[in-house]
Amino acid sequence: MRFIDSHTHIYLRGIQDVEAMSAAGVEGVVICSYFPVKPTGPATLIDLHRWLTDDEPKRLRSCGVKAAIAVGIHPRCIPPIGVADVLQDISTIFESGKASALGEVGLETASSEEVEILIKQMAIADRYNVPMIFHTPRQNKNYVFDKLLKLLQDQKIDVDKVIIDHLTVELVPKAREIGANAGITVQPGKMTEKDVVSIVSSYGTEGILVNSDLSNVISDPLAVPKVAREMIEAGINKADVERVTYLNAKNIFKF
Ligand SMILES: [Zn+2]
């Protein structure tokens, strides 16, 4: 089988992990922008974007893995100065075609600063008609999720290409109700392979995307292939497995 991991920070992992993913059938990964330390200024994120768009695809290609790049300001990565410079950088990158999505963006505490910067980023993504990947936090997830839904409605965002990520079993139907895609992160402390089986059994496969959120903290490069194995063992048919572990992501992102 072949897979796409729809949310990773693979640039924070060694090449051995990329090789292992390739060997397990991971054909492509979505690489989301996130810097693990709060930036002191705009250059941190501008250089991060350059790393992701210019270097990371080559590194992955050397292992036979394709990359779709998402750029943006994560709510935990808002620099204290120079936000306008980063927003300009994001526009320039979309203009050049080097990135194909906005992400990962979203809300952590839903402060007025986070909301203001998110609205500006949504407007840029809307202008370039690119998919948007929204983070939801571990803390106050339901509250922040509701805030996010209201923002999407207020800003009249076309939700077809919106992925609301790190969702719980309870939030998946709420995202699907408004037509947004539901990202399921399979990771210790988040969702399990069995959770994916129960989500697909209850809500079907449309608009469901599985990912590892691979980063420098505990996360599994083989999360997506392992979900597929669990689904097959649970008796879910291969076409449905392929939709949530490959096709739905392939249809949204440019690979
Ligand atoms: Zn992430």
Coordinates of C-alpha atoms and ligand atoms in Angstrom, one line a residue:
M1 CA 0.0 0.0 0.0
R2 CA 1.0 3.6 -0.4
F3 CA 0.5 6.4 2.1
I4 CA 0.6 10.2 2.6
D5 CA 1.3 11.6 6.0
S6 CA -0.8 14.7 6.0
H7 CA 0.8 16.6 8.9
T8 CA 4.5 16.4 9.8
H9 CA 7.5 18.5 11.0
I10 CA 9.9 15.9 9.4
Y11 CA 12.7 18.5 9.2
L12 CA 13.1 18.0 12.9
R13 CA 13.9 14.3 12.4
G14 CA 17.0 12.4 11.0
I15 CA 17.2 10.9 7.5
Q16 CA 16.9 7.4 9.0
D17 CA 13.2 8.2 9.8
V18 CA 12.6 9.4 6.2
E19 CA 14.2 6.1 4.9
A20 CA 12.0 4.1 7.2
M21 CA 8.9 5.9 6.1
S22 CA 9.8 5.4 2.4
A23 CA 10.4 1.7 3.0
A24 CA 7.0 1.4 4.7
G25 CA 5.2 2.9 1.7
V26 CA 5.0 6.5 2.6
E27 CA 5.0 8.2 -0.8
G28 CA 4.5 11.8 0.3
V29 CA 4.4 14.0 3.4
V30 CA 2.9 17.4 4.2
I31 CA 5.6 19.5 5.9
C32 CA 4.1 22.1 8.3
S33 CA 5.9 25.1 9.5
Y34 CA 6.6 25.2 13.3
F35 CA 9.7 26.4 15.2
P36 CA 10.1 24.6 18.6
V37 CA 11.4 27.8 20.4
K38 CA 9.5 31.1 20.4
P39 CA 11.2 33.3 17.7
T40 CA 12.8 36.5 18.8
G41 CA 12.1 38.1 15.4
P42 CA 10.8 37.6 11.9
A43 CA 14.1 36.2 10.5
T44 CA 13.6 33.0 12.5
L45 CA 10.4 32.1 10.6
I46 CA 11.6 33.5 7.2
D47 CA 14.7 31.3 7.4
L48 CA 12.5 28.3 8.6
H49 CA 10.3 28.8 5.5
R50 CA 13.4 28.9 3.3
W51 CA 14.6 25.7 4.9
L52 CA 11.3 24.0 4.2
T53 CA 10.7 25.2 0.7
D54 CA 14.3 25.1 -0.7
D55 CA 16.1 22.3 1.1
E56 CA 13.7 19.8 2.7
P57 CA 12.0 18.6 -0.6
K58 CA 15.5 17.6 -1.9
R59 CA 16.4 15.7 1.2
L60 CA 13.1 13.8 1.0
R61 CA 13.4 13.2 -2.7
S62 CA 16.8 11.5 -2.0
C63 CA 14.7 8.8 -0.1
G64 CA 12.0 8.6 -2.7
V65 CA 9.5 10.7 -0.6
K66 CA 7.5 13.6 -2.1
A67 CA 6.9 16.8 -0.1
A68 CA 4.0 19.3 0.0
I69 CA 5.0 22.4 1.9
A70 CA 2.9 24.5 4.2
V71 CA 4.1 27.8 5.5
G72 CA 2.6 30.0 8.2
I73 CA 2.9 31.4 11.7
H74 CA 2.0 28.8 14.3
P75 CA 0.1 30.4 17.3
R76 CA 3.0 29.4 19.6
C77 CA 5.6 30.9 17.2
I78 CA 4.3 34.5 17.0
P79 CA 7.4 36.7 17.0
P80 CA 7.3 39.8 19.3
I81 CA 8.3 42.1 16.4
G82 CA 8.1 41.9 12.6
V83 CA 4.9 39.9 12.1
A84 CA 4.2 42.0 9.0
D85 CA 7.5 40.9 7.5
V86 CA 6.6 37.2 8.0
L87 CA 3.1 37.8 6.4
Q88 CA 4.8 39.4 3.4
D89 CA 7.2 36.4 3.2
I90 CA 4.2 34.0 3.2
S91 CA 2.6 35.9 0.3
T92 CA 5.8 35.9 -1.6
I93 CA 6.2 32.2 -1.2
F94 CA 2.6 31.5 -2.4
E95 CA 3.3 33.9 -5.3
S96 CA 6.4 31.8 -6.3
G97 CA 4.5 28.5 -6.0
K98 CA 7.1 27.0 -3.6
A99 CA 4.5 26.2 -1.0
S100 CA 1.0 24.7 -1.6
A101 CA -0.7 25.3 1.8
L102 CA -1.0 27.5 4.8
G103 CA 0.0 25.8 8.0
E104 CA 0.3 25.1 10.6
V105 CA -1.7 28.0 11.8
G106 CA -4.6 28.2 14.3
L107 CA -5.2 29.1 17.9
E108 CA -3.5 28.0 21.1
T109 CA -5.1 30.2 23.8
A110 CA -7.4 32.2 21.4
S111 CA -5.9 35.5 22.6
S112 CA -6.8 38.6 20.6
E113 CA -3.3 38.7 19.2
E114 CA -3.6 35.1 17.9
V115 CA -7.0 35.8 16.4
E116 CA -5.8 39.0 14.6
I117 CA -2.7 37.2 13.1
L118 CA -4.8 34.2 12.1
I119 CA -7.3 36.3 10.3
K120 CA -4.5 38.0 8.3
Q121 CA -3.1 34.6 7.3
M122 CA -6.5 33.2 6.3
A123 CA -7.0 36.2 4.0
I124 CA -3.6 35.5 2.3
A125 CA -4.4 31.8 1.9
D126 CA -7.9 32.7 0.5
R127 CA -6.3 35.1 -2.0
Y128 CA -4.0 32.3 -3.3
N129 CA -6.7 29.6 -3.0
V130 CA -4.5 27.2 -1.0
P131 CA -5.5 24.7 1.6
M132 CA -5.3 25.7 5.3
I133 CA -4.1 23.4 8.1
F134 CA -5.4 24.5 11.5
H135 CA -3.8 23.5 14.8
T136 CA -6.1 22.8 17.9
P137 CA -4.4 22.8 21.3
R138 CA -4.3 20.1 23.9
Q139 CA -5.7 22.4 26.5
N140 CA -9.2 23.9 26.1
K141 CA -9.6 22.0 22.8
N142 CA -13.4 22.3 22.6
Y143 CA -13.4 26.0 23.4
V144 CA -10.7 26.8 20.9
F145 CA -12.4 24.6 18.3
D146 CA -15.6 26.5 18.6
K147 CA -13.8 29.8 18.3
L148 CA -12.1 28.5 15.1
L149 CA -15.4 27.4 13.5
K150 CA -16.9 30.9 14.2
L151 CA -13.8 32.5 12.6
L152 CA -14.2 30.4 9.5
Q153 CA -17.8 31.4 9.2
D154 CA -17.2 35.1 9.9
Q155 CA -14.4 35.2 7.3
K156 CA -16.5 33.3 4.8
I157 CA -13.8 30.8 4.2
D158 CA -14.5 28.0 1.7
V159 CA -14.1 25.0 4.0
D160 CA -13.5 22.4 1.3
K161 CA -9.8 22.9 1.6
V162 CA -9.7 23.5 5.4
I163 CA -8.2 20.8 7.6
I164 CA -8.9 21.2 11.3
D165 CA -6.2 19.0 12.9
H166 CA -5.5 17.1 16.1
L167 CA -9.3 16.4 16.5
T168 CA -10.8 14.1 19.1
V169 CA -13.4 11.4 18.4
E170 CA -16.2 13.9 19.5
L171 CA -15.0 16.8 17.4
V172 CA -14.7 14.9 14.1
P173 CA -18.5 15.0 13.3
K174 CA -18.6 18.7 14.3
A175 CA -15.9 19.5 11.7
R176 CA -17.6 17.4 9.1
E177 CA -21.0 19.0 9.8
I178 CA -19.7 22.3 8.4
G179 CA -17.9 20.6 5.5
A180 CA -14.3 21.0 6.8
N181 CA -11.8 18.1 6.7
A182 CA -10.9 16.4 10.0
G183 CA -7.2 15.7 10.7
I184 CA -6.6 12.8 13.1
T185 CA -3.1 12.8 14.8
V186 CA -2.1 9.3 15.9
Q187 CA 0.4 9.7 18.6
P188 CA 1.0 8.7 22.3
G189 CA -1.4 11.0 24.3
K190 CA -3.5 11.9 21.2
M191 CA -5.5 9.4 19.2
T192 CA -4.8 5.6 18.7
E193 CA -5.1 3.4 15.6
K194 CA -8.2 1.9 17.2
D195 CA -9.7 5.4 17.5
V196 CA -9.3 5.8 13.7
V197 CA -11.1 2.5 13.2
S198 CA -14.1 3.7 15.4
I199 CA -14.2 7.1 13.6
V200 CA -14.3 5.6 10.2
S201 CA -16.9 3.0 11.3
S202 CA -19.1 5.8 12.7
Y203 CA -18.6 8.7 10.2
G204 CA -17.2 7.1 7.0
T205 CA -14.0 8.1 5.2
E206 CA -15.0 11.4 3.5
G207 CA -12.9 14.3 4.7
I208 CA -10.9 12.2 7.2
L209 CA -7.0 12.5 7.0
V210 CA -4.6 10.6 9.2
N211 CA -1.2 12.0 10.3
S212 CA 1.7 11.4 12.7
D213 CA 2.4 15.1 13.5
L214 CA 6.0 13.9 13.4
S215 CA 8.3 16.2 15.3
N216 CA 11.1 16.4 17.9
V217 CA 8.8 15.2 20.7
I218 CA 7.4 11.6 21.0
S219 CA 5.8 10.8 17.6
D220 CA 5.9 7.8 15.3
P221 CA 7.2 8.1 11.7
L222 CA 5.2 4.9 10.9
A223 CA 1.9 6.1 12.4
V224 CA 0.0 6.2 9.1
P225 CA 1.1 2.7 7.9
K226 CA 0.3 1.3 11.3
V227 CA -3.2 2.8 11.1
A228 CA -3.7 1.1 7.8
R229 CA -2.6 -2.2 9.2
E230 CA -5.0 -1.8 12.2
M231 CA -7.9 -0.9 9.9
I232 CA -7.3 -3.9 7.6
E233 CA -7.1 -6.2 10.7
A234 CA -10.5 -4.7 11.9
G235 CA -12.0 -5.7 8.6
I236 CA -12.3 -2.3 6.9
N237 CA -12.0 -2.6 3.1
K238 CA -8.9 -1.6 1.4
A239 CA -10.5 1.3 -0.6
D240 CA -11.7 2.9 2.6
V241 CA -8.2 2.5 4.2
E242 CA -6.6 4.1 1.2
R243 CA -9.0 7.1 1.4
V244 CA -8.0 8.1 4.9
T245 CA -4.3 7.2 4.7
Y246 CA -3.6 8.4 1.1
L247 CA -6.2 9.6 -1.3
N248 CA -8.0 12.3 0.7
A249 CA -4.6 14.0 1.3
K250 CA -3.5 13.5 -2.3
N251 CA -6.7 15.3 -3.5
I252 CA -6.2 18.3 -1.3
F253 CA -2.4 18.9 -1.5
K254 CA -0.3 19.2 -4.6
F255 CA 2.3 16.5 -4.7
Ligands
ZN1 ZN 2.1 20.0 14.1

